[in-house]
Amino acid sequence: MASPLINPSPTLNASERVKALIHRLHANSLAQEAELNKPDGELSKLKALNEQGAAGDANAQGDFQQQFDDLMRDKMIALEQDKALFVYHICRTISATRVVEAGTSFGLSTIYLALAVGQNAVKLDPEQRKAAKVIATEYEPSKIALARQHWQEAGDEVEPWIELREGDLRQTLASDLPAEIDFVLFDIWTPMVLPTLRLLESNLKKGAVIVADNVTSAADGYEDYHNYIETHRNAYRTLVLPYSGGLELTVYDP
Ligand SMILES: C[S@@+](CC[C@H](N)C(=O)[O-])C[C@H]1O[C@@H](n2cnc3c(N)ncnc32)[C@H](O)[C@@H]1O
């Protein structure tokens, strides 16, 4: 179940205008999710189809993936507000200025990340400040358009700190990464998580923080990622935090 909406983001350092935008987007996302997760809703029907696939019906499995993609095409599936606030505060605490977001959708979590990066960048000299950014990633054209619209509406506290890479992140993150990434947010379909980590790994700063959403509720999907972390214990320390669905905090410390 999604976390309830906290009004008005009491611990977020942002203008009232940006807070109002954030609040509106969280409310929209919660309403969409409630509709999606109704017992007789489309997602339940799809899950039933997926169970048939898991039982060995390959056609049903193929249909599931296609229908899941179609169903999610216009859905926000945004990070809940309590998790987004946590991510903002972690980024402020570690002074993150080179951030990668895997999965951007309508750009809501990106707003929190960009606020943190912009506020952290104040301490940098002008040359370093040019490199401060959130690299956002999204492949759905309609979501890209809405995300850009939301960042424009948020204005100078947010928009200048975002570089959106359009397309499949397995291609868009394959080159031109910051030499030292401070923070990564995984809020994406789970088959993308491990391939993305492998792309970013050699550019992670020692002490970089990685946050992954829904590691408990989507444990099956995270299996390959967790196996990887488990077999590289010398480089990663992890802790699952008791947010809805499980929010995992990992520190890269090779
Ligand atoms: C859970 S949503 C992200 C929500 C967003 N972080 C927020 O809180 O507002 C995941 C997004 O990842 C996108 N996505 C999934 N696979 C992708 C891929 N291979 N490349 C780029 N984007 C992808 C989906 O289109 C979807 O919009």
PDB file of C-alpha atoms and ligand atoms in Angstrom:
ATOM      1  CA  MET A   1       0.000   0.000   0.000  1.00  0.00           C
ATOM      2  CA  ALA A   2       1.272   3.486  -0.845  1.00  0.00           C
ATOM      3  CA  SER A   3       2.256   5.842   1.990  1.00  0.00           C
ATOM      4  CA  PRO A   4      -0.200   8.660   2.746  1.00  0.00           C
ATOM      5  CA  LEU A   5       0.438  12.193   1.591  1.00  0.00           C
ATOM      6  CA  ILE A   6       2.122  14.549   4.060  1.00  0.00           C
ATOM      7  CA  ASN A   7       1.122  18.139   3.575  1.00  0.00           C
ATOM      8  CA  PRO A   8       3.051  20.352   2.989  1.00  0.00           C
ATOM      9  CA  SER A   9       6.457  18.560   2.863  1.00  0.00           C
ATOM     10  CA  PRO A  10       7.529  20.174   6.164  1.00  0.00           C
ATOM     11  CA  THR A  11      11.232  19.349   6.012  1.00  0.00           C
ATOM     12  CA  LEU A  12      11.823  20.165   2.352  1.00  0.00           C
ATOM     13  CA  ASN A  13      13.726  23.339   1.554  1.00  0.00           C
ATOM     14  CA  ALA A  14      11.751  24.624  -1.440  1.00  0.00           C
ATOM     15  CA  SER A  15       9.551  27.543  -2.402  1.00  0.00           C
ATOM     16  CA  GLU A  16       5.834  27.312  -1.712  1.00  0.00           C
ATOM     17  CA  ARG A  17       5.316  27.161  -5.486  1.00  0.00           C
ATOM     18  CA  VAL A  18       7.515  24.070  -5.851  1.00  0.00           C
ATOM     19  CA  LYS A  19       5.940  22.481  -2.782  1.00  0.00           C
ATOM     20  CA  ALA A  20       2.489  23.013  -4.271  1.00  0.00           C
ATOM     21  CA  LEU A  21       3.594  21.386  -7.541  1.00  0.00           C
ATOM     22  CA  ILE A  22       5.102  18.422  -5.679  1.00  0.00           C
ATOM     23  CA  HIS A  23       1.967  18.017  -3.617  1.00  0.00           C
ATOM     24  CA  ARG A  24      -0.251  18.052  -6.707  1.00  0.00           C
ATOM     25  CA  LEU A  25       1.906  15.437  -8.460  1.00  0.00           C
ATOM     26  CA  HIS A  26       1.975  13.125  -5.430  1.00  0.00           C
ATOM     27  CA  ALA A  27      -1.807  13.381  -5.154  1.00  0.00           C
ATOM     28  CA  ASN A  28      -2.186  12.512  -8.860  1.00  0.00           C
ATOM     29  CA  SER A  29       0.148   9.552  -8.510  1.00  0.00           C
ATOM     30  CA  LEU A  30      -1.679   8.201  -5.438  1.00  0.00           C
ATOM     31  CA  ALA A  31      -5.039   8.482  -7.217  1.00  0.00           C
ATOM     32  CA  GLN A  32      -3.666   6.636 -10.259  1.00  0.00           C
ATOM     33  CA  GLU A  33      -2.199   3.871  -8.103  1.00  0.00           C
ATOM     34  CA  ALA A  34      -5.430   3.417  -6.152  1.00  0.00           C
ATOM     35  CA  GLU A  35      -7.295   2.968  -9.433  1.00  0.00           C
ATOM     36  CA  LEU A  36      -4.645   0.616 -10.807  1.00  0.00           C
ATOM     37  CA  ASN A  37      -4.563  -1.594  -7.697  1.00  0.00           C
ATOM     38  CA  LYS A  38      -8.319  -2.030  -7.246  1.00  0.00           C
ATOM     39  CA  PRO A  39      -9.124  -5.746  -6.747  1.00  0.00           C
ATOM     40  CA  ASP A  40     -10.947  -5.812 -10.088  1.00  0.00           C
ATOM     41  CA  GLY A  41      -8.487  -3.394 -11.720  1.00  0.00           C
ATOM     42  CA  GLU A  42      -6.366  -3.914 -14.807  1.00  0.00           C
ATOM     43  CA  LEU A  43      -3.243  -4.700 -12.821  1.00  0.00           C
ATOM     44  CA  SER A  44      -4.922  -7.549 -10.927  1.00  0.00           C
ATOM     45  CA  LYS A  45      -6.098  -9.025 -14.210  1.00  0.00           C
ATOM     46  CA  LEU A  46      -2.593  -8.759 -15.588  1.00  0.00           C
ATOM     47  CA  LYS A  47      -1.090 -10.379 -12.513  1.00  0.00           C
ATOM     48  CA  ALA A  48      -3.432 -13.330 -13.009  1.00  0.00           C
ATOM     49  CA  LEU A  49      -2.159 -13.568 -16.582  1.00  0.00           C
ATOM     50  CA  ASN A  50       1.407 -13.482 -15.284  1.00  0.00           C
ATOM     51  CA  GLU A  51       0.702 -16.352 -12.921  1.00  0.00           C
ATOM     52  CA  GLN A  52      -0.454 -18.406 -15.906  1.00  0.00           C
ATOM     53  CA  GLY A  53       2.862 -17.478 -17.566  1.00  0.00           C
ATOM     54  CA  ALA A  54       4.816 -18.525 -14.487  1.00  0.00           C
ATOM     55  CA  ALA A  55       2.962 -21.821 -14.659  1.00  0.00           C
ATOM     56  CA  GLY A  56       4.578 -22.466 -18.010  1.00  0.00           C
ATOM     57  CA  ASP A  57       2.351 -20.791 -20.582  1.00  0.00           C
ATOM     58  CA  ALA A  58       4.953 -18.906 -22.650  1.00  0.00           C
ATOM     59  CA  ASN A  59       2.335 -17.064 -24.737  1.00  0.00           C
ATOM     60  CA  ALA A  60       0.709 -15.734 -21.584  1.00  0.00           C
ATOM     61  CA  GLN A  61       4.126 -14.572 -20.311  1.00  0.00           C
ATOM     62  CA  GLY A  62       4.826 -12.671 -23.554  1.00  0.00           C
ATOM     63  CA  ASP A  63       1.369 -11.110 -23.430  1.00  0.00           C
ATOM     64  CA  PHE A  64       1.956 -10.055 -19.847  1.00  0.00           C
ATOM     65  CA  GLN A  65       5.099  -8.056 -20.639  1.00  0.00           C
ATOM     66  CA  GLN A  66       3.458  -6.329 -23.597  1.00  0.00           C
ATOM     67  CA  GLN A  67       0.292  -5.513 -21.672  1.00  0.00           C
ATOM     68  CA  PHE A  68       2.250  -4.381 -18.611  1.00  0.00           C
ATOM     69  CA  ASP A  69       4.217  -1.931 -20.782  1.00  0.00           C
ATOM     70  CA  ASP A  70       0.996  -0.677 -22.393  1.00  0.00           C
ATOM     71  CA  LEU A  71      -0.740  -0.243 -19.046  1.00  0.00           C
ATOM     72  CA  MET A  72       2.169   1.650 -17.494  1.00  0.00           C
ATOM     73  CA  ARG A  73       2.755   3.909 -20.501  1.00  0.00           C
ATOM     74  CA  ASP A  74       0.753   6.805 -19.029  1.00  0.00           C
ATOM     75  CA  LYS A  75       1.152   5.995 -15.315  1.00  0.00           C
ATOM     76  CA  MET A  76       3.349   8.027 -13.010  1.00  0.00           C
ATOM     77  CA  ILE A  77       4.241   5.291 -10.463  1.00  0.00           C
ATOM     78  CA  ALA A  78       6.047   8.005  -8.544  1.00  0.00           C
ATOM     79  CA  LEU A  79       8.177   7.452  -5.485  1.00  0.00           C
ATOM     80  CA  GLU A  80       6.003   8.043  -2.417  1.00  0.00           C
ATOM     81  CA  GLN A  81       6.458  11.329  -0.614  1.00  0.00           C
ATOM     82  CA  ASP A  82       8.099   9.916   2.531  1.00  0.00           C
ATOM     83  CA  LYS A  83      10.690   8.070   0.413  1.00  0.00           C
ATOM     84  CA  ALA A  84      11.272  11.109  -1.795  1.00  0.00           C
ATOM     85  CA  LEU A  85      11.890  13.256   1.286  1.00  0.00           C
ATOM     86  CA  PHE A  86      14.317  10.649   2.605  1.00  0.00           C
ATOM     87  CA  VAL A  87      16.191  10.641  -0.713  1.00  0.00           C
ATOM     88  CA  TYR A  88      16.327  14.464  -0.667  1.00  0.00           C
ATOM     89  CA  HIS A  89      17.796  14.476   2.857  1.00  0.00           C
ATOM     90  CA  ILE A  90      20.346  11.756   2.084  1.00  0.00           C
ATOM     91  CA  CYS A  91      21.510  13.774  -0.940  1.00  0.00           C
ATOM     92  CA  ARG A  92      21.789  16.907   1.218  1.00  0.00           C
ATOM     93  CA  THR A  93      23.640  14.976   3.946  1.00  0.00           C
ATOM     94  CA  ILE A  94      26.286  13.547   1.607  1.00  0.00           C
ATOM     95  CA  SER A  95      26.492  16.803  -0.424  1.00  0.00           C
ATOM     96  CA  ALA A  96      25.626  14.913  -3.617  1.00  0.00           C
ATOM     97  CA  THR A  97      26.121  16.949  -6.773  1.00  0.00           C
ATOM     98  CA  ARG A  98      26.511  14.143  -9.344  1.00  0.00           C
ATOM     99  CA  VAL A  99      23.361  12.102  -9.267  1.00  0.00           C
ATOM    100  CA  VAL A 100      21.879   9.457 -11.579  1.00  0.00           C
ATOM    101  CA  GLU A 101      18.199   8.611 -11.539  1.00  0.00           C
ATOM    102  CA  ALA A 102      17.201   5.314 -13.160  1.00  0.00           C
ATOM    103  CA  GLY A 103      13.515   5.813 -14.034  1.00  0.00           C
ATOM    104  CA  THR A 104      12.125   9.344 -14.247  1.00  0.00           C
ATOM    105  CA  SER A 105       8.521   9.048 -15.444  1.00  0.00           C
ATOM    106  CA  PHE A 106       6.756  12.433 -14.995  1.00  0.00           C
ATOM    107  CA  GLY A 107       9.818  13.814 -13.173  1.00  0.00           C
ATOM    108  CA  LEU A 108       8.552  13.955  -9.588  1.00  0.00           C
ATOM    109  CA  SER A 109      11.458  12.267  -7.762  1.00  0.00           C
ATOM    110  CA  THR A 110      13.791  14.212 -10.078  1.00  0.00           C
ATOM    111  CA  ILE A 111      12.452  17.436  -8.559  1.00  0.00           C
ATOM    112  CA  TYR A 112      13.593  16.333  -5.087  1.00  0.00           C
ATOM    113  CA  LEU A 113      16.997  15.271  -6.427  1.00  0.00           C
ATOM    114  CA  ALA A 114      17.433  18.522  -8.341  1.00  0.00           C
ATOM    115  CA  LEU A 115      16.510  20.604  -5.276  1.00  0.00           C
ATOM    116  CA  ALA A 116      19.206  18.777  -3.284  1.00  0.00           C
ATOM    117  CA  VAL A 117      21.832  19.097  -6.023  1.00  0.00           C
ATOM    118  CA  GLY A 118      21.109  22.802  -6.532  1.00  0.00           C
ATOM    119  CA  GLN A 119      21.327  23.460  -2.796  1.00  0.00           C
ATOM    120  CA  ASN A 120      24.536  21.407  -2.460  1.00  0.00           C
ATOM    121  CA  ALA A 121      26.099  23.137  -5.459  1.00  0.00           C
ATOM    122  CA  VAL A 122      26.068  26.485  -3.648  1.00  0.00           C
ATOM    123  CA  LYS A 123      29.192  25.310  -1.789  1.00  0.00           C
ATOM    124  CA  LEU A 124      31.092  24.533  -5.019  1.00  0.00           C
ATOM    125  CA  ASP A 125      33.341  26.871  -6.965  1.00  0.00           C
ATOM    126  CA  PRO A 126      31.913  28.052 -10.321  1.00  0.00           C
ATOM    127  CA  GLU A 127      33.869  25.494 -12.353  1.00  0.00           C
ATOM    128  CA  GLN A 128      32.721  22.545 -10.219  1.00  0.00           C
ATOM    129  CA  ARG A 129      29.173  23.904 -10.184  1.00  0.00           C
ATOM    130  CA  LYS A 130      28.962  23.431 -13.963  1.00  0.00           C
ATOM    131  CA  ALA A 131      29.277  19.659 -13.425  1.00  0.00           C
ATOM    132  CA  ALA A 132      26.582  19.469 -10.732  1.00  0.00           C
ATOM    133  CA  LYS A 133      23.501  17.720 -12.125  1.00  0.00           C
ATOM    134  CA  VAL A 134      20.909  15.017 -11.928  1.00  0.00           C
ATOM    135  CA  ILE A 135      21.089  12.705 -14.923  1.00  0.00           C
ATOM    136  CA  ALA A 136      17.466  11.645 -15.406  1.00  0.00           C
ATOM    137  CA  THR A 137      16.473   8.726 -17.683  1.00  0.00           C
ATOM    138  CA  GLU A 138      13.206   7.955 -19.441  1.00  0.00           C
ATOM    139  CA  TYR A 139      12.174   6.240 -22.663  1.00  0.00           C
ATOM    140  CA  GLU A 140       8.439   6.975 -22.925  1.00  0.00           C
ATOM    141  CA  PRO A 141       7.980  10.095 -25.127  1.00  0.00           C
ATOM    142  CA  SER A 142       4.724  11.168 -23.441  1.00  0.00           C
ATOM    143  CA  LYS A 143       6.353  10.947 -19.984  1.00  0.00           C
ATOM    144  CA  ILE A 144       9.396  12.858 -21.212  1.00  0.00           C
ATOM    145  CA  ALA A 145       7.159  15.713 -22.390  1.00  0.00           C
ATOM    146  CA  LEU A 146       5.321  15.877 -19.065  1.00  0.00           C
ATOM    147  CA  ALA A 147       8.517  15.678 -17.018  1.00  0.00           C
ATOM    148  CA  ARG A 148       9.968  18.616 -18.928  1.00  0.00           C
ATOM    149  CA  GLN A 149       6.739  20.553 -18.405  1.00  0.00           C
ATOM    150  CA  HIS A 150       6.854  19.901 -14.633  1.00  0.00           C
ATOM    151  CA  TRP A 151      10.494  20.976 -14.337  1.00  0.00           C
ATOM    152  CA  GLN A 152       9.760  24.131 -16.284  1.00  0.00           C
ATOM    153  CA  GLU A 153       6.874  24.830 -13.926  1.00  0.00           C
ATOM    154  CA  ALA A 154       9.220  24.244 -10.947  1.00  0.00           C
ATOM    155  CA  GLY A 155      11.601  26.847 -12.351  1.00  0.00           C
ATOM    156  CA  ASP A 156      15.122  27.874 -11.345  1.00  0.00           C
ATOM    157  CA  GLU A 157      15.342  25.870  -8.138  1.00  0.00           C
ATOM    158  CA  VAL A 158      14.998  22.698 -10.190  1.00  0.00           C
ATOM    159  CA  GLU A 159      15.206  22.906 -13.990  1.00  0.00           C
ATOM    160  CA  PRO A 160      18.848  24.005 -14.433  1.00  0.00           C
ATOM    161  CA  TRP A 161      20.106  21.020 -12.439  1.00  0.00           C
ATOM    162  CA  ILE A 162      18.595  18.303 -14.648  1.00  0.00           C
ATOM    163  CA  GLU A 163      20.005  16.625 -17.753  1.00  0.00           C
ATOM    164  CA  LEU A 164      17.400  14.262 -19.174  1.00  0.00           C
ATOM    165  CA  ARG A 165      18.717  11.386 -21.257  1.00  0.00           C
ATOM    166  CA  GLU A 166      15.931  10.246 -23.562  1.00  0.00           C
ATOM    167  CA  GLY A 167      15.788   6.613 -24.619  1.00  0.00           C
ATOM    168  CA  ASP A 168      16.645   3.248 -23.161  1.00  0.00           C
ATOM    169  CA  LEU A 169      19.009   3.867 -20.251  1.00  0.00           C
ATOM    170  CA  ARG A 170      21.073   0.831 -21.201  1.00  0.00           C
ATOM    171  CA  GLN A 171      22.180   2.974 -24.132  1.00  0.00           C
ATOM    172  CA  THR A 172      21.925   6.498 -22.724  1.00  0.00           C
ATOM    173  CA  LEU A 173      24.026   5.683 -19.647  1.00  0.00           C
ATOM    174  CA  ALA A 174      26.609   3.723 -21.615  1.00  0.00           C
ATOM    175  CA  SER A 175      28.832   6.782 -22.060  1.00  0.00           C
ATOM    176  CA  ASP A 176      29.519  10.309 -20.857  1.00  0.00           C
ATOM    177  CA  LEU A 177      29.059   9.695 -17.152  1.00  0.00           C
ATOM    178  CA  PRO A 178      30.453  11.882 -14.355  1.00  0.00           C
ATOM    179  CA  ALA A 179      33.852  10.574 -13.233  1.00  0.00           C
ATOM    180  CA  GLU A 180      32.577  10.256  -9.663  1.00  0.00           C
ATOM    181  CA  ILE A 181      28.885   9.609  -9.097  1.00  0.00           C
ATOM    182  CA  ASP A 182      27.702  10.462  -5.553  1.00  0.00           C
ATOM    183  CA  PHE A 183      24.180   9.076  -5.565  1.00  0.00           C
ATOM    184  CA  VAL A 184      21.989   6.709  -7.607  1.00  0.00           C
ATOM    185  CA  LEU A 185      18.233   6.202  -7.366  1.00  0.00           C
ATOM    186  CA  PHE A 186      16.790   2.971  -8.751  1.00  0.00           C
ATOM    187  CA  ASP A 187      13.077   3.474  -9.302  1.00  0.00           C
ATOM    188  CA  ILE A 188      12.626   1.480 -12.478  1.00  0.00           C
ATOM    189  CA  TRP A 189      11.366  -1.847 -13.770  1.00  0.00           C
ATOM    190  CA  THR A 190      13.500  -4.370 -11.912  1.00  0.00           C
ATOM    191  CA  PRO A 191      15.142  -6.089 -14.948  1.00  0.00           C
ATOM    192  CA  MET A 192      16.913  -2.757 -15.576  1.00  0.00           C
ATOM    193  CA  VAL A 193      18.530  -2.461 -12.138  1.00  0.00           C
ATOM    194  CA  LEU A 194      21.533  -4.770 -12.394  1.00  0.00           C
ATOM    195  CA  PRO A 195      22.437  -3.782 -15.995  1.00  0.00           C
ATOM    196  CA  THR A 196      22.355  -0.139 -14.900  1.00  0.00           C
ATOM    197  CA  LEU A 197      24.501  -0.761 -11.831  1.00  0.00           C
ATOM    198  CA  ARG A 198      27.070  -2.497 -14.025  1.00  0.00           C
ATOM    199  CA  LEU A 199      27.134   0.521 -16.362  1.00  0.00           C
ATOM    200  CA  LEU A 200      27.640   2.970 -13.496  1.00  0.00           C
ATOM    201  CA  GLU A 201      29.859   0.905 -11.240  1.00  0.00           C
ATOM    202  CA  SER A 202      33.281   2.038 -12.419  1.00  0.00           C
ATOM    203  CA  ASN A 203      32.187   5.677 -12.036  1.00  0.00           C
ATOM    204  CA  LEU A 204      30.801   5.368  -8.509  1.00  0.00           C
ATOM    205  CA  LYS A 205      32.659   7.454  -5.969  1.00  0.00           C
ATOM    206  CA  LYS A 206      33.929   5.582  -2.925  1.00  0.00           C
ATOM    207  CA  GLY A 207      31.128   6.160  -0.414  1.00  0.00           C
ATOM    208  CA  ALA A 208      28.463   6.643  -3.091  1.00  0.00           C
ATOM    209  CA  VAL A 209      24.930   5.927  -1.897  1.00  0.00           C
ATOM    210  CA  ILE A 210      22.469   3.847  -3.935  1.00  0.00           C
ATOM    211  CA  VAL A 211      18.780   3.764  -3.061  1.00  0.00           C
ATOM    212  CA  ALA A 212      16.531   1.093  -4.602  1.00  0.00           C
ATOM    213  CA  ASP A 213      12.745   1.129  -4.261  1.00  0.00           C
ATOM    214  CA  ASN A 214      10.414  -1.773  -3.477  1.00  0.00           C
ATOM    215  CA  VAL A 215      13.146  -4.333  -2.836  1.00  0.00           C
ATOM    216  CA  THR A 216      10.834  -6.342  -0.578  1.00  0.00           C
ATOM    217  CA  SER A 217       7.576  -6.141  -2.521  1.00  0.00           C
ATOM    218  CA  ALA A 218       9.435  -6.811  -5.800  1.00  0.00           C
ATOM    219  CA  ALA A 219      11.989  -9.203  -4.287  1.00  0.00           C
ATOM    220  CA  ASP A 220      11.771 -11.666  -7.187  1.00  0.00           C
ATOM    221  CA  GLY A 221      12.622  -8.959  -9.681  1.00  0.00           C
ATOM    222  CA  TYR A 222      15.617  -7.832  -7.617  1.00  0.00           C
ATOM    223  CA  GLU A 223      17.040 -11.345  -7.305  1.00  0.00           C
ATOM    224  CA  ASP A 224      19.889 -10.875  -9.807  1.00  0.00           C
ATOM    225  CA  TYR A 225      20.818  -7.481  -8.289  1.00  0.00           C
ATOM    226  CA  HIS A 226      20.865  -8.904  -4.776  1.00  0.00           C
ATOM    227  CA  ASN A 227      22.908 -11.916  -5.876  1.00  0.00           C
ATOM    228  CA  TYR A 228      25.406  -9.533  -7.412  1.00  0.00           C
ATOM    229  CA  ILE A 229      25.633  -7.395  -4.263  1.00  0.00           C
ATOM    230  CA  GLU A 230      25.913 -10.542  -2.153  1.00  0.00           C
ATOM    231  CA  THR A 231      28.839 -11.835  -4.196  1.00  0.00           C
ATOM    232  CA  HIS A 232      30.538  -8.411  -4.041  1.00  0.00           C
ATOM    233  CA  ARG A 233      30.216  -7.867  -0.305  1.00  0.00           C
ATOM    234  CA  ASN A 234      33.716  -6.395  -0.263  1.00  0.00           C
ATOM    235  CA  ALA A 235      32.361  -3.420  -2.251  1.00  0.00           C
ATOM    236  CA  TYR A 236      28.778  -2.976  -1.039  1.00  0.00           C
ATOM    237  CA  ARG A 237      27.063  -2.598   2.344  1.00  0.00           C
ATOM    238  CA  THR A 238      23.271  -2.665   2.347  1.00  0.00           C
ATOM    239  CA  LEU A 239      20.382  -2.027   4.683  1.00  0.00           C
ATOM    240  CA  VAL A 240      16.663  -2.365   3.892  1.00  0.00           C
ATOM    241  CA  LEU A 241      14.673   0.448   5.478  1.00  0.00           C
ATOM    242  CA  PRO A 242      11.082  -0.187   6.591  1.00  0.00           C
ATOM    243  CA  TYR A 243       9.334   2.037   4.078  1.00  0.00           C
ATOM    244  CA  SER A 244       6.335   0.634   2.222  1.00  0.00           C
ATOM    245  CA  GLY A 245       7.594  -2.143  -0.096  1.00  0.00           C
ATOM    246  CA  GLY A 246      11.126  -1.871   1.331  1.00  0.00           C
ATOM    247  CA  LEU A 247      13.599   0.870   0.444  1.00  0.00           C
ATOM    248  CA  GLU A 248      17.180  -0.312   0.252  1.00  0.00           C
ATOM    249  CA  LEU A 249      20.153   1.868   1.032  1.00  0.00           C
ATOM    250  CA  THR A 250      23.477   0.632  -0.279  1.00  0.00           C
ATOM    251  CA  VAL A 251      26.897   2.186   0.212  1.00  0.00           C
ATOM    252  CA  TYR A 252      29.603   1.554  -2.355  1.00  0.00           C
ATOM    253  CA  ASP A 253      32.790   1.146  -0.375  1.00  0.00           C
ATOM    254  CA  PRO A 254      35.280  -1.016  -2.293  1.00  0.00           C
TER     255      PRO A 254
HETATM  256  C1  LIG B   1       8.623   3.787 -11.323  1.00  0.00           C
HETATM  257  S1  LIG B   1       8.694   4.822 -12.704  1.00  0.00           S
HETATM  258  C2  LIG B   1       9.735   6.161 -12.161  1.00  0.00           C
HETATM  259  C3  LIG B   1       9.057   7.117 -11.204  1.00  0.00           C
HETATM  260  C4  LIG B   1       9.893   8.333 -10.855  1.00  0.00           C
HETATM  261  N1  LIG B   1      11.158   7.951 -10.279  1.00  0.00           N
HETATM  262  C5  LIG B   1       9.145   9.222  -9.878  1.00  0.00           C
HETATM  263  O1  LIG B   1       9.258   8.998  -8.668  1.00  0.00           O
HETATM  264  O2  LIG B   1       8.436  10.123 -10.327  1.00  0.00           O
HETATM  265  C6  LIG B   1       9.816   3.958 -13.737  1.00  0.00           C
HETATM  266  C7  LIG B   1      10.026   4.595 -15.087  1.00  0.00           C
HETATM  267  O3  LIG B   1      11.127   3.965 -15.730  1.00  0.00           O
HETATM  268  C8  LIG B   1      10.899   4.001 -17.125  1.00  0.00           C
HETATM  269  N2  LIG B   1      11.741   2.955 -17.742  1.00  0.00           N
HETATM  270  C9  LIG B   1      11.577   1.611 -17.628  1.00  0.00           C
HETATM  271  N3  LIG B   1      12.535   0.983 -18.326  1.00  0.00           N
HETATM  272  C10 LIG B   1      13.326   1.931 -18.889  1.00  0.00           C
HETATM  273  C11 LIG B   1      14.484   1.896 -19.712  1.00  0.00           C
HETATM  274  N4  LIG B   1      15.013   0.741 -20.115  1.00  0.00           N
HETATM  275  N5  LIG B   1      15.045   3.083 -20.071  1.00  0.00           N
HETATM  276  C12 LIG B   1      14.510   4.267 -19.680  1.00  0.00           C
HETATM  277  N6  LIG B   1      13.396   4.359 -18.896  1.00  0.00           N
HETATM  278  C13 LIG B   1      12.824   3.205 -18.499  1.00  0.00           C
HETATM  279  C14 LIG B   1       9.411   3.742 -17.259  1.00  0.00           C
HETATM  280  O4  LIG B   1       8.912   4.233 -18.481  1.00  0.00           O
HETATM  281  C15 LIG B   1       8.847   4.462 -16.040  1.00  0.00           C
HETATM  282  O5  LIG B   1       8.372   5.736 -16.383  1.00  0.00           O
END
